[in-house]
Every structure is written in structure tokens, then in C-alpha cells.
Short mmCIF file of C-alpha atoms (C1' of nucleotides) in Angstrom, two decimals:
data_model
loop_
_atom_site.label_atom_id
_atom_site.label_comp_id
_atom_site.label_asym_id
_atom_site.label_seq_id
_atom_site.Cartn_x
_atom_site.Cartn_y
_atom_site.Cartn_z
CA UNK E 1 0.00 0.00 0.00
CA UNK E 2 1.28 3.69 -1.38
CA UNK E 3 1.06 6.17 1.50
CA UNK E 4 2.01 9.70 1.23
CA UNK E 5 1.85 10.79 -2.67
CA UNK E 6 2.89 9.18 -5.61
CA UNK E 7 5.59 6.59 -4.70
CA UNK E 8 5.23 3.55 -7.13
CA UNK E 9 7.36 4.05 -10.00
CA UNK E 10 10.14 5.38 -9.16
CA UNK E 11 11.92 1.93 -7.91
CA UNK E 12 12.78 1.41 -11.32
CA UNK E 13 16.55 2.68 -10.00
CA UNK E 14 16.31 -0.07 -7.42
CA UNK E 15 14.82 -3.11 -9.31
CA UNK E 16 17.41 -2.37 -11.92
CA UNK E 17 20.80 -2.38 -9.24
CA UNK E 18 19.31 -5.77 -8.24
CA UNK E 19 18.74 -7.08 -11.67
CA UNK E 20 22.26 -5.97 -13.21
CA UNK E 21 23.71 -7.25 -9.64
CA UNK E 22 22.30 -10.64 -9.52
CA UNK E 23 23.50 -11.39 -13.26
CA UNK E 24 26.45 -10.14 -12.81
CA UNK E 25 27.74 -12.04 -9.51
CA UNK E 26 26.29 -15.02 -11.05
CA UNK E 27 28.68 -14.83 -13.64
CA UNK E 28 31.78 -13.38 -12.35
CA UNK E 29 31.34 -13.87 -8.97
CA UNK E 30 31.32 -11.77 -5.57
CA UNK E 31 35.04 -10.93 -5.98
CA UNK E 32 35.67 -9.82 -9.08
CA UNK E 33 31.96 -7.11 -9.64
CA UNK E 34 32.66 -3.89 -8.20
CA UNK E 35 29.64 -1.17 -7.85
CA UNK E 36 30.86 0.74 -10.74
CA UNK E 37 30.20 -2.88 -13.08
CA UNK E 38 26.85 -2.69 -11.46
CA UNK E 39 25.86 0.60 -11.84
CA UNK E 40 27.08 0.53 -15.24
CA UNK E 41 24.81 -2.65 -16.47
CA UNK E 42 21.90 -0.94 -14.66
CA UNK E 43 23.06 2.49 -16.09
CA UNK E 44 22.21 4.22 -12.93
CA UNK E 45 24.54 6.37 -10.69
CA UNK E 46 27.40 5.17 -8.31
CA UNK E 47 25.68 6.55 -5.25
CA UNK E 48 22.48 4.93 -6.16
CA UNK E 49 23.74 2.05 -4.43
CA UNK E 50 24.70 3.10 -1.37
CA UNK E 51 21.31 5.41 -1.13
CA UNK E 52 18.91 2.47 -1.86
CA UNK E 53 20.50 -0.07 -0.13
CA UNK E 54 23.62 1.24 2.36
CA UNK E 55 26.22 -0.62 1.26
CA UNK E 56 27.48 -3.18 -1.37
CA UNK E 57 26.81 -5.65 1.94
CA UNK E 58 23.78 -5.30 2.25
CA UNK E 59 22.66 -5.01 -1.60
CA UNK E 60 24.43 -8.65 -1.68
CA UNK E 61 22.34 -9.47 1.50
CA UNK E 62 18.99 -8.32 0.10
CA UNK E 63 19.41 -10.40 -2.78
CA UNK E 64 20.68 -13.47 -1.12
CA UNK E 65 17.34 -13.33 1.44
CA UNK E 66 14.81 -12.78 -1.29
CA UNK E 67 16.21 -16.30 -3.13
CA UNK E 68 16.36 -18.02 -0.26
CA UNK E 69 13.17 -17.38 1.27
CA UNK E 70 11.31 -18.60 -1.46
CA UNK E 71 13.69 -22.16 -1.30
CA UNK E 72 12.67 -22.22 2.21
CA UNK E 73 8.90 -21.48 1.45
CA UNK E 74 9.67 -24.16 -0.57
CA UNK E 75 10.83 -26.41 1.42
CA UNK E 76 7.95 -25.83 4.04
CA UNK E 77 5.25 -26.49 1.70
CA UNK E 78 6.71 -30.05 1.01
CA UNK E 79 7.41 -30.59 4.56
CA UNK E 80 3.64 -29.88 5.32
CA UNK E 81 2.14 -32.18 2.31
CA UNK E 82 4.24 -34.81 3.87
CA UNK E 83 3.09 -34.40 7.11
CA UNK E 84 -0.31 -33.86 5.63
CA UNK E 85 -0.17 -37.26 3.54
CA UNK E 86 1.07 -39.23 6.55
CA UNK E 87 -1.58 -38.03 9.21
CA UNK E 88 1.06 -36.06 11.53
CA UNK E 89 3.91 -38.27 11.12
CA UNK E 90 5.95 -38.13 7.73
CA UNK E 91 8.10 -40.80 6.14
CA UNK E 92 11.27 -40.03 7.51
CA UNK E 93 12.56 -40.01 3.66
CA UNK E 94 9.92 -37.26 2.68
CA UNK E 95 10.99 -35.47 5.34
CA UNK E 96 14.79 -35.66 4.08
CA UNK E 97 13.32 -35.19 0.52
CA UNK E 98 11.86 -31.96 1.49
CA UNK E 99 14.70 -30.58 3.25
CA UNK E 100 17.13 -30.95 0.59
CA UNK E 101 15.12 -31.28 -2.61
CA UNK E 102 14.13 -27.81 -3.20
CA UNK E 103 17.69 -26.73 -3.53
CA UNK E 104 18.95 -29.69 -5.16
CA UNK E 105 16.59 -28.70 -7.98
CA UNK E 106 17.27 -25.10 -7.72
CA UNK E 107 20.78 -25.14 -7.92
CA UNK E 108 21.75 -28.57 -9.94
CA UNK E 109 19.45 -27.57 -13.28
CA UNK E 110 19.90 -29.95 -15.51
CA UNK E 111 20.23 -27.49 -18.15
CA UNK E 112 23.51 -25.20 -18.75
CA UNK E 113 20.73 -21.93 -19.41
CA UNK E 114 20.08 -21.80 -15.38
CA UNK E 115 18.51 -18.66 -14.83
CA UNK E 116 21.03 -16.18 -13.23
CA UNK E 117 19.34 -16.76 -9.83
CA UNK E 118 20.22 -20.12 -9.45
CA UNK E 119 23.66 -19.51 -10.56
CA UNK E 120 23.54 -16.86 -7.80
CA UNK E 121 22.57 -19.21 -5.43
CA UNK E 122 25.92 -21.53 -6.76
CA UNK E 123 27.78 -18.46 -6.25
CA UNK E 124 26.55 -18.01 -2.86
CA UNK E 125 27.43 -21.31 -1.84
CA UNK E 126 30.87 -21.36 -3.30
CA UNK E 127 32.08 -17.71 -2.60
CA UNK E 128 31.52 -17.35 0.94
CA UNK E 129 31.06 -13.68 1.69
CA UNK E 130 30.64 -12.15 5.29
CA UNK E 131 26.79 -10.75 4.59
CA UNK E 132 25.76 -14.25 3.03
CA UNK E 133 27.38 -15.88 6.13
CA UNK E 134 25.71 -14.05 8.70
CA UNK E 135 22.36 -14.81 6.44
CA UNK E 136 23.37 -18.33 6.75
CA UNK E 137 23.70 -18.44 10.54
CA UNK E 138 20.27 -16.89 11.33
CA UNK E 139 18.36 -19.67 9.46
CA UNK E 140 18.46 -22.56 12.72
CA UNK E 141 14.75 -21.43 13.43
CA UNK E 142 13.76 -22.86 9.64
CA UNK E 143 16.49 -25.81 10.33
CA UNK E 144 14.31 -26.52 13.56
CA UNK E 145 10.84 -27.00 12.13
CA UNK E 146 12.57 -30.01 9.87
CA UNK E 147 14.14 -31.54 13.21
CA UNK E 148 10.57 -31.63 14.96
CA UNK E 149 9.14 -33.18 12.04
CA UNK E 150 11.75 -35.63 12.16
CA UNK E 151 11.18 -36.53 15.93
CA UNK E 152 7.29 -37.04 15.48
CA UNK E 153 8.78 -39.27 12.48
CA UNK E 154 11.11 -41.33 14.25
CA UNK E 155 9.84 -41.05 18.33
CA UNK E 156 11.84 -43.95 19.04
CA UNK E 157 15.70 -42.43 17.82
CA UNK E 158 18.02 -40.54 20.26
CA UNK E 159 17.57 -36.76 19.10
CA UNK E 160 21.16 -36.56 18.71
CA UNK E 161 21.12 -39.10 15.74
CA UNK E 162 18.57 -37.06 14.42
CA UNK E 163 20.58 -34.10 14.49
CA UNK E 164 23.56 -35.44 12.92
CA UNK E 165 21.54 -37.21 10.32
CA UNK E 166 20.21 -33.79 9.32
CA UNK E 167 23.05 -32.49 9.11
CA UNK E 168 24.74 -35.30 6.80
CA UNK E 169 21.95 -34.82 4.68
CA UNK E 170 22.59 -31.20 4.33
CA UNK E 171 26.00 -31.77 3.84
CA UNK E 172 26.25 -34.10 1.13
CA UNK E 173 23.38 -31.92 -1.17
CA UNK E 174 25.04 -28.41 -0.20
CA UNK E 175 28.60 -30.10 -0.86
CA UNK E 176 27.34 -31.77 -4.17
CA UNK E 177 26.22 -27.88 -5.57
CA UNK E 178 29.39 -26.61 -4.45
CA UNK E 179 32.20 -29.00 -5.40
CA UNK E 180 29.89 -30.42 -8.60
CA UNK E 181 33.15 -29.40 -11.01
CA UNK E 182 35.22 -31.41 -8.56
CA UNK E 183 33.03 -34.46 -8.94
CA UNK E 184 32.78 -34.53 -12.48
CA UNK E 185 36.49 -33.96 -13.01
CA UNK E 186 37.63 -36.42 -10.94
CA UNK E 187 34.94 -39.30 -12.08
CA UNK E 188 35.92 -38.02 -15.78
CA UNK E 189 31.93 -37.66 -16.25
CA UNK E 190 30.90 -40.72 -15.10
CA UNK E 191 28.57 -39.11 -12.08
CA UNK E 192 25.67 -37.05 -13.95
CA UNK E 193 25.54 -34.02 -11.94
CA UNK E 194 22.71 -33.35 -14.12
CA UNK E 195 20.38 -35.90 -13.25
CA UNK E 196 19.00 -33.81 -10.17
CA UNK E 197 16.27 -36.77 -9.30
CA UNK E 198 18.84 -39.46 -9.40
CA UNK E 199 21.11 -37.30 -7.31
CA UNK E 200 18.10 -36.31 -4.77
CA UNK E 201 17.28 -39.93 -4.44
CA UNK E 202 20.54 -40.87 -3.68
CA UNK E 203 21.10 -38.49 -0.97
CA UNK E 204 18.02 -39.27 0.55
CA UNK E 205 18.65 -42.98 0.81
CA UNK E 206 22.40 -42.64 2.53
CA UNK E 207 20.67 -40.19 4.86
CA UNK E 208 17.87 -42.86 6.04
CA UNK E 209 20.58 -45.19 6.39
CA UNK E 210 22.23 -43.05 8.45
CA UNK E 211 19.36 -42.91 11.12
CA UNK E 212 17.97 -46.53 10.17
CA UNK E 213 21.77 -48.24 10.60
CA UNK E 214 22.51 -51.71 10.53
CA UNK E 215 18.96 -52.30 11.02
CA UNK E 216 17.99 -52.51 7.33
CA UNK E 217 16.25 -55.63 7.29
CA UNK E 218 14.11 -54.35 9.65
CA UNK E 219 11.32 -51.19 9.16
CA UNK E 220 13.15 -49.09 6.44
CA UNK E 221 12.87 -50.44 3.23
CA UNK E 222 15.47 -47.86 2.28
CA UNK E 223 17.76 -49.51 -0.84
CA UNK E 224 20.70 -48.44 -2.51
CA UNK E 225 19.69 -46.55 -5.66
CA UNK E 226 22.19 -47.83 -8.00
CA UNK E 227 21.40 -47.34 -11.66
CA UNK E 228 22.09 -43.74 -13.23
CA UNK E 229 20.52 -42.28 -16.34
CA UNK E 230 17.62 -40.50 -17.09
CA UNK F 1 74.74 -5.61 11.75
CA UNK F 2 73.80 -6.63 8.58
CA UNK F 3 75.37 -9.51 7.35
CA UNK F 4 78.53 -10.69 7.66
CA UNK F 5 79.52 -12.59 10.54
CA UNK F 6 77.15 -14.84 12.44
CA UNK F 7 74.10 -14.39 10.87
CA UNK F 8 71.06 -16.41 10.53
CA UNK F 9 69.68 -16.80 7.32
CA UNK F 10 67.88 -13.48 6.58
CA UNK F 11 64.37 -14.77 5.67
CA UNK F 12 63.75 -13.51 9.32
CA UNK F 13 61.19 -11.39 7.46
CA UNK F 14 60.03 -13.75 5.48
CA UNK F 15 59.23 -16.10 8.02
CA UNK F 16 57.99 -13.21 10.24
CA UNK F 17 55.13 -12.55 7.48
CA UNK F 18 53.95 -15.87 7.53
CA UNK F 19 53.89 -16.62 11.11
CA UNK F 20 51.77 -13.03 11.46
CA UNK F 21 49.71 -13.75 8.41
CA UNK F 22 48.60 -17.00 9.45
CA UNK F 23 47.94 -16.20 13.62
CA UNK F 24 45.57 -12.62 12.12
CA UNK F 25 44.05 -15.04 9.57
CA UNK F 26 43.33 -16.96 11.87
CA UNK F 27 41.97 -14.82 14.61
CA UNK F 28 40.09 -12.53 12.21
CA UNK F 29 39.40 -13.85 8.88
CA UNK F 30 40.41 -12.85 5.61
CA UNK F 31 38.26 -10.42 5.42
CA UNK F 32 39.35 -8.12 8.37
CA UNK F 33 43.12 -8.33 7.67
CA UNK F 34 44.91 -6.18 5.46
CA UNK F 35 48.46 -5.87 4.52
CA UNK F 36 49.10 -3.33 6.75
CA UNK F 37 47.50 -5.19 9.78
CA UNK F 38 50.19 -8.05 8.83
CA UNK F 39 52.90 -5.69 8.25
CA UNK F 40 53.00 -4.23 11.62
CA UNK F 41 52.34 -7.48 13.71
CA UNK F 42 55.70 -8.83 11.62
CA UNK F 43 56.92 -5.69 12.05
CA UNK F 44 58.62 -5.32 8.55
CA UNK F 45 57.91 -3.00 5.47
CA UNK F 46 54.84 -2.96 3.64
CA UNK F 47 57.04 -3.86 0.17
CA UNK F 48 58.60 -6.46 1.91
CA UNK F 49 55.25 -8.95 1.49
CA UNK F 50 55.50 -7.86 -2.32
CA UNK F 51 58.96 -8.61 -2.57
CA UNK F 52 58.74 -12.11 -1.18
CA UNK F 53 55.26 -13.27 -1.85
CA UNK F 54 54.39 -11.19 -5.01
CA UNK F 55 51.22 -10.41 -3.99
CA UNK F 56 48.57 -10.43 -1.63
CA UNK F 57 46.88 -13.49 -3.04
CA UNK F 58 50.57 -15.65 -3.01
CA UNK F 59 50.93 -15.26 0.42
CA UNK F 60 47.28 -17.12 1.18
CA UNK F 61 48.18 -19.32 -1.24
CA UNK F 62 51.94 -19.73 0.39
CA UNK F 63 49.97 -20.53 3.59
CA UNK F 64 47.45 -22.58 2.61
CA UNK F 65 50.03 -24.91 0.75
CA UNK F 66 52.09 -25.54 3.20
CA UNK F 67 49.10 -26.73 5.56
CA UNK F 68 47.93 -28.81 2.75
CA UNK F 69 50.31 -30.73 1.88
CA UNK F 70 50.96 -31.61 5.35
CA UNK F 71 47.79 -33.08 5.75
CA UNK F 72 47.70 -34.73 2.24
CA UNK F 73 51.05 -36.71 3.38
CA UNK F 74 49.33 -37.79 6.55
CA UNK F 75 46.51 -38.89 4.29
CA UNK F 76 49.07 -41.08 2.35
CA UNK F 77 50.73 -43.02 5.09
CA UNK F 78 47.55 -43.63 6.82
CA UNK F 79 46.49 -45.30 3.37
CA UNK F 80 50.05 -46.72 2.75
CA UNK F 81 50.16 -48.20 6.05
CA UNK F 82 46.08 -49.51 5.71
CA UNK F 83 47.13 -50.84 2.23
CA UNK F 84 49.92 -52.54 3.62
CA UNK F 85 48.13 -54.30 6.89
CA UNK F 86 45.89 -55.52 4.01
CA UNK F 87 48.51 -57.12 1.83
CA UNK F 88 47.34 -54.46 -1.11
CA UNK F 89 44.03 -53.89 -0.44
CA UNK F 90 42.45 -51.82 2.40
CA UNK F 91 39.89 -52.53 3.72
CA UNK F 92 37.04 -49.78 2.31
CA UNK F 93 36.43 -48.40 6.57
CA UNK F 94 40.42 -47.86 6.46
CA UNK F 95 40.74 -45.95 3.32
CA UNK F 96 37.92 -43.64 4.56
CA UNK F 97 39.73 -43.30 7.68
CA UNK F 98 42.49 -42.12 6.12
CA UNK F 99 40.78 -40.33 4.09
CA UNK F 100 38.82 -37.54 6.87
CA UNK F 101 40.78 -38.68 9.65
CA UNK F 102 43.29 -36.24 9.10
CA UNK F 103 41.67 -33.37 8.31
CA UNK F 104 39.00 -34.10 11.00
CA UNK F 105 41.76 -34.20 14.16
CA UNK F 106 43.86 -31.06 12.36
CA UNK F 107 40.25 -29.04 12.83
CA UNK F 108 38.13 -30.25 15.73
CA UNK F 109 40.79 -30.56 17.86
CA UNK F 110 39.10 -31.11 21.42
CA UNK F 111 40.37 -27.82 23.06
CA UNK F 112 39.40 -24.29 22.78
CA UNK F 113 43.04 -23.92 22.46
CA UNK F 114 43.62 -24.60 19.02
CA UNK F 115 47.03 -23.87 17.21
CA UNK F 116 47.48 -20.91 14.95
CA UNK F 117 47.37 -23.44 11.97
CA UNK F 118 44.34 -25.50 12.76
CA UNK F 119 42.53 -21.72 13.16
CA UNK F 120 43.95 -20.97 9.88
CA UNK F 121 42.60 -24.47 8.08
CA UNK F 122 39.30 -23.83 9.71
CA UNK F 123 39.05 -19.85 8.00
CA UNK F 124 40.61 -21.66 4.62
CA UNK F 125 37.22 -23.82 4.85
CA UNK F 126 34.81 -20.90 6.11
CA UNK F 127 35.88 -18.73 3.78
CA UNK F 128 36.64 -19.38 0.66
CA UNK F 129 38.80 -16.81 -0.80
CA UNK F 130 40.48 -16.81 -4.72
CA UNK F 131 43.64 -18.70 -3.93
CA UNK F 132 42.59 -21.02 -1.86
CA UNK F 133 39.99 -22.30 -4.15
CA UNK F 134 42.23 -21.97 -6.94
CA UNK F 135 44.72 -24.46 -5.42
CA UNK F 136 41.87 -27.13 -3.83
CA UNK F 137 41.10 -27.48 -7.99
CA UNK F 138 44.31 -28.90 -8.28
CA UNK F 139 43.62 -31.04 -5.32
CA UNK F 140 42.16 -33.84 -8.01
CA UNK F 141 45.28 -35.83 -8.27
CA UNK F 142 45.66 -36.89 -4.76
CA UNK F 143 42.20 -38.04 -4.43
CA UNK F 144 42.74 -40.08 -7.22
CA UNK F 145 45.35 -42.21 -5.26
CA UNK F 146 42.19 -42.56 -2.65
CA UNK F 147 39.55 -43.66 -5.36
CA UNK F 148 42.29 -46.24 -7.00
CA UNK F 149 42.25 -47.67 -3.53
CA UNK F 150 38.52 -47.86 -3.15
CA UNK F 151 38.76 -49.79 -6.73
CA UNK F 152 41.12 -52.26 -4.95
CA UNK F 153 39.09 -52.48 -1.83
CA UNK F 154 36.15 -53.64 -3.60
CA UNK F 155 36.46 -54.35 -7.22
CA UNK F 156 33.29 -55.69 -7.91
CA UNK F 157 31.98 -52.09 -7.12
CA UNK F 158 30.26 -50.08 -10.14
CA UNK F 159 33.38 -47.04 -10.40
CA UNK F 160 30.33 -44.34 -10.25
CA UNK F 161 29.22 -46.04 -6.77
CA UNK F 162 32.28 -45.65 -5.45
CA UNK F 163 33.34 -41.88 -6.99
CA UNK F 164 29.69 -40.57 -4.66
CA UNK F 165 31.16 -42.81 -1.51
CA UNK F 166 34.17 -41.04 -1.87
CA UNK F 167 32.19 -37.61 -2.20
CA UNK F 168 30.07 -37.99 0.38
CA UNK F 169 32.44 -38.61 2.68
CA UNK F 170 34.21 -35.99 2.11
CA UNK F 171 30.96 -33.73 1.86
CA UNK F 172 30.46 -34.75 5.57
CA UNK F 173 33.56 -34.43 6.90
CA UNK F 174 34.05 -30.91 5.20
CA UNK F 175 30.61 -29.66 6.69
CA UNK F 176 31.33 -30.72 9.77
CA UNK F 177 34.18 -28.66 10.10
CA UNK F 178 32.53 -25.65 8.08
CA UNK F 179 29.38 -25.26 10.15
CA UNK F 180 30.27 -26.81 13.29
CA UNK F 181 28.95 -23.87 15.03
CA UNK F 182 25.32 -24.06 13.20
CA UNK F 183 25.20 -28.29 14.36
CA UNK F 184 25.91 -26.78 18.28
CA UNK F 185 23.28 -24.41 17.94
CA UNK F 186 20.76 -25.94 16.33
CA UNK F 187 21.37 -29.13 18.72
CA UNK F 188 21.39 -27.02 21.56
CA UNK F 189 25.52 -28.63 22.59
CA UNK F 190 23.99 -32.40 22.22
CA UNK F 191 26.47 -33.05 19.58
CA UNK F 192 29.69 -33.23 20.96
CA UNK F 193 32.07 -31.48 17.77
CA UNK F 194 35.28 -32.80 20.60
CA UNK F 195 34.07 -35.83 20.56
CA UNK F 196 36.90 -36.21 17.01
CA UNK F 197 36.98 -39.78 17.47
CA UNK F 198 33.79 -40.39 17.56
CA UNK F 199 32.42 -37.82 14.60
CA UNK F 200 35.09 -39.72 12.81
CA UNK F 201 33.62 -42.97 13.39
CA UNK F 202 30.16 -41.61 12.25
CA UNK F 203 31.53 -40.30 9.21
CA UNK F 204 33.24 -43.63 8.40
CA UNK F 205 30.26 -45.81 9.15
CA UNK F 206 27.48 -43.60 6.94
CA UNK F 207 30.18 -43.82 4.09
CA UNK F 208 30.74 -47.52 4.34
CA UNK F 209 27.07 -47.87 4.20
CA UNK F 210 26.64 -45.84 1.73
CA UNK F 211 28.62 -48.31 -0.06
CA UNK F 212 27.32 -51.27 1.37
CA UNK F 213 24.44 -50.53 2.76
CA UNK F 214 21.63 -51.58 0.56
CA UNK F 215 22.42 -54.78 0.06
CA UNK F 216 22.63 -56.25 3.55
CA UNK F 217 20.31 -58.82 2.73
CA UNK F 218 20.78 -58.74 -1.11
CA UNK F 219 21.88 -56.97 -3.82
CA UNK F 220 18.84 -54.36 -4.14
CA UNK F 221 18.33 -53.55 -7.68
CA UNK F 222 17.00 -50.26 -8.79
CA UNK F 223 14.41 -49.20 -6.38
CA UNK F 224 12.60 -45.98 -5.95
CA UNK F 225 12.93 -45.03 -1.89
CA UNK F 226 9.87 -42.91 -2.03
CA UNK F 227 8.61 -39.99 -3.83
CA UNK F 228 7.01 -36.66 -2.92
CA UNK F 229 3.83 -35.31 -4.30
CA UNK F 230 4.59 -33.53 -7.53
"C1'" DG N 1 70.42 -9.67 -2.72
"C1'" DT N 2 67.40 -7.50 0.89
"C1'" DC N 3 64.84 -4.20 2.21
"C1'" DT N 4 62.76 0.56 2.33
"C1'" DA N 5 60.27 4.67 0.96
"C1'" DT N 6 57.17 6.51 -2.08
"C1'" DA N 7 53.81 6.93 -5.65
"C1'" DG N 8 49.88 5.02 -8.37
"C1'" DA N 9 45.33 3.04 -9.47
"C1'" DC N 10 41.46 1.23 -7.69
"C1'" DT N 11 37.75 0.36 -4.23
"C1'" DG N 12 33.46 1.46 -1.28
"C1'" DA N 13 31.41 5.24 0.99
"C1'" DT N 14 29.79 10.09 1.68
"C1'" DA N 15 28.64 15.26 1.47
"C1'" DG N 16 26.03 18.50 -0.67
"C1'" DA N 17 24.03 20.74 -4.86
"C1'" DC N 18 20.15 20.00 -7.86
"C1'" DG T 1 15.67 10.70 -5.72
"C1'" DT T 2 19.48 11.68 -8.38
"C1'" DC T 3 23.95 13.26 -9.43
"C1'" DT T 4 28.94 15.30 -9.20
"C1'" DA T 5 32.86 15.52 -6.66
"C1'" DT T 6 35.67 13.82 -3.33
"C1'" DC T 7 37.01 11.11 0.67
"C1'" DA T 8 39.93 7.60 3.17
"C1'" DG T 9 41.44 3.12 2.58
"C1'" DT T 10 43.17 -0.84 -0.01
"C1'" DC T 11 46.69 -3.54 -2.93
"C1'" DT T 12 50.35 -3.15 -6.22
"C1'" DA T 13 54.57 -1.54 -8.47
"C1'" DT T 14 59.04 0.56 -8.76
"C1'" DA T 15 63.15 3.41 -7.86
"C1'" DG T 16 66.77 3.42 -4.94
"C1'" DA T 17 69.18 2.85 -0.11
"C1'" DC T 18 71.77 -0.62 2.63
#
DNA sequence: GTCTATAGACTGATAGAC
DNA sequence: GTCTATCAGTCTATAGAC
């Protein structure tokens, strides 16, 4: 809502700093854009910047939090259609699925035209930056909601399992977007970073074993995915 | 007093950057030290970092090197030595061993009092700067040596299976050290990050499942784990 | 050969006119 | 809101002293 006279248009300066900003730390990265490469793709003026947004910080912070709350919207609305689906209780691989899915697929495209906000979000995971960081470190709330619906999942387990599983499961998809040149370079292509289901599914399943152990044979029916194409 | 005589060997400066460089790395970050901050803790000129180093990135990379390949040539004789127990072939929980076992016990150490070095690793993983990335590219090589030992371990093993074993364990092991502060807060100091021993352990066993894992009872062909609503 | 002093080009940030 | 002009701070490069 518009108080106060006429205010609408005139963000045009602003939408365009974030546009030109986001494309170009996608492609060159955090380190290498200065404001005056930004100002000049958005054809605005240098103190533009600082005056809409207060400092090259916090124009990289504001678009870091806009991409990432929608992933964790995301990543909330699966949690809750698993919960839904299971009467209260989700499978503790929907759960895992939920939690790591959404960025898998928003990050690992299987095309090479990603849209320069997922190759943002690459950025943002491989260039760590100190306003990305702090971002980062104020998102245990979000982390939290996934660790309840893993203990209404799994009543039985010792919480600390459950914490640590979570947290493998994190690691191995955030690790996969960020070190996905690695992977490919030293399997010589053999791993299909581009199959992002095959990838998801795989993750998921070392996860439940993580939590479900030795005891395979017994309530998880949670398999080894094996095969790889698409 | 300057040379001639009994003298030491006059990389006193030299030595004096990196010991400086390293200790305000590690204490501060990359991002809060400048030349100048390094300068005057060494005590030396400004030019002297460009005369010996080149430049600003060189000396990171100087640093980050040196720590390196220490821990990639305790990597090797744990592997060496697991290879040789085994008459050739490891077995696949010792290769992992050797694989995050070092890295693991260089960066959790169990005190608060950790050396200047191990501070320094743990920035080099936090944040990732230009030169350190550029030289963990060329970092492929030596995990070769690990993956030709996973071949040997188990040689009936599909190559791909083993090349996302050997990621994911490293994806674990990497995260654990990277947001060790996020797993204390978001399990409220249930998991124990000076507990090294037994993170490694957990490490170990997920990977070797990973691995193994599906086919405790047979050899689990292609199987969908679950799937979301979609 | 080592090291110092000094100058240069670039960055993000800001003050003040419009 | 926008712009020009300018700030203090950074890394880098080089000429020259010891």
C-alpha cells in the first residue's frame, strides 16, 4: 500500500541495481563485480547504491534473502504435504526429501541456461562472503521445524542421531552444488551431476541409512539406488 | 649488523610474514586483515610482502600450501600403512579413515586452544577466498590415489558407486568442520564437535554404508525409496 | 640480494548541490 | 531521488638505499 503521494514508480533505479547485480555475480562472482560494473549494467549512478540499499553488503544481502526465502517457502510447503499425507507423522525419507530437494533442484538444473538466480545461489554457496554468512547463521529457526518433524517421524531415535543425520543430509546436497566441477572432473563424467532426481534420491537414501543403521532388514525399506541415467 | 659474521639466514622477514599472516588469519578472517595489519604485527615493510610473496593473493596461497600438503602426506601413510596391513588392499572403513581422519583431528581438535594453523585451516574452509579455491582445484590428483584404492578395496563395485562414496564422505567431513557452530546451535551442545573420534567414526560408518548398505540382505536392484507429491 | 620509501590506481562510501 | 565531486582506505609496483 502507497502512502504519502505518488511513490510507485520510481523503484525502477532499485529493481534495476538488483537485476544488473544478480546477473552479474552469477557470472563473475562476488570478488571480481565492483559497484561501478553494477551501476554501469543498470546504467544508474554510483551513489544509487549506497542510497537504496547502504552498502554493497547489504545489496548482496537483500538479494541473497529474497532467493532463499522462497527455497525455504519451498521447502515448508513439502514438509507440510508430507506431514499432511502421513496423518502427523511423515516418512522419515519425505521429510529428508523436502529438506534438501528444493535446492537440489534449484541449484543442480539440468540445463547449462540456469537462470542467473540459481547460478547466484551456486555463487553463494561457493564464494563465501561475510553478509551471506551471517544470512546463513540466522536460518536454525527454519532448520528446527525439519528436526521436529523428524522426531514425530522417528519417536523412538536418540535426538542426537537425528541431528547429525540432518546435518549429513545437508551436507552431502550443499557439498554436491558446491564441489559439482570437482566431482565430475575427478569421475571423468561418469557421475551425472545433471540428473538432479537421481542425485536427490541418492542423498536421501544414505541419509535414512544413516538414522535406520545396521537395522535394514528391519522397518526401512530404504535400498541403494544404484542405476544412473535418465 | 647486517650480514657478515654470524648471521642467521635473513628470511627472518620472510618467516615473520607468515607466522603473522597466518595467527591474524586466523583470529580474524580474511576479510578483516589487510596488509598493513600483517605488516606491523611482523613488524617489517609494507614492500617487503610484495617482494617475497608477489602479492597479496601468493601469500594465502603460500599458507594454505604448506598446511595442505601436510595433511595430504598424513593422508598417504595412513592409506600406505592400511594398504599394507591388508597385503594391497584396504579394507574400504580404512581408506575412509584415512581419508577424513586427518583433516577431522587437524580441525576439531578437542580444546578451545587450538594452534594458529588449525585456526587458519578452519578460516581456509569458512571462507573461501580466490587462492585457496584456486589451489583445492588442483587437489584432483591426490584423491585419485584414494579412489584407485577404493577400486582395490572392492572391485566388484560399479566405479560411479564408489566416486559418490568417496564424495560424500568428504561432503560430511568438510561440513562438519565448516558449520560446526550451526550443528551446536541448532542441537542445543547435544552433539559433541570434541568428541573427534567419535564424529570420525560416524563419518566412516554412513560412508561404508553408503557403499554397502543396501544390500545387507541382497543386492537391491534399482528401487525408488519414495517420492514426494509432484 | 634485501629491504625501504614513495607513488599510483582502484575500491566502497559520503557530502552536498540539484 | 538523483547526481557530481571527493574522501579515506586498499593492494600493487618501482626506484633506490643498505
Amino acid at each position: 500500500m502507497s502512502h504519502s503521494g505518488h511513490d510507485m514508480p520510481t523503484d525502477h533505479t532499485r529493481t534495476a541495481i538488483l537485476s544488473a547485480a544478480e546477473r552479474l555475480y552469477a557470472d563473475r562472482g562476488f570478488a571480481d563485480v565492483t559497484l561501478r560494473d553494477i551501476v554501469a549494467a543498470a546504467d544508474v549512478n554510483l551513489a544509487a547504491v549506497n542510497y537504496h540499499f547502504g552498502s554493497k553488503d547489504e545489496l548482496i544481502a537483500e538479494l541473497f534473502v529474497t532467493r532463499s526465502l522462497a527455497t525455504n517457502r519451498e521447502r515448508l510447503n513439502e514438509l507440510k504435504a508430507a506431514e499432511a499425507a502421513g496423518g502427523g507423522r511423515a516418512a522419515i525419507d519425505a521429510i529428508f526429501r523436502a529438506l534438501v530437494g528444493p535446492t537440489l533442484r534449484g541449484c543442480l538444473g539440468p540445463d547449462n541456461e540456469r537462470s542467473a538466480a540459481a547460478r547466484f545461489m551456486i555463487r553463494a554457496s561457493i564464494e563465501s562472503v561475510p553478509p551471506i554468512r551471517r544470512i546463513k547463521n540466522r536460518e536454525i529457526d527454519h532448520l528446527r521445524k525439519f528436526a521436529a518433524a523428524m522426531r514425530r517421524s522417528l519417536p523412538g531415535r536418540d535426538q542426537v542421531e537425528l541431528y547429525w543425520g540432518l546435518h549429513f543430509a545437508l551436507a552431502m546436497a550443499h557439498q554436491t552444488i558446491r564441489d559439482s566441477e570437482r566431482l565430475i572432473k575427478l569421475s571423468e563424467g561418469s557421475c551425472d551431476l545433471n540428473d538432479v532426481a537421481g542425485i536427490l534420491d541418492r542423498i536421501v537414501a544414505v541419509s535414512v541409512m544413516a538414522l535406520t543403521g545396521g537395522e535394514a532388514e528391519k522397518k526401512a525399506p530404504a535400498k541403494l539406488v544404484a542405476r544412473d541415467a535418465r
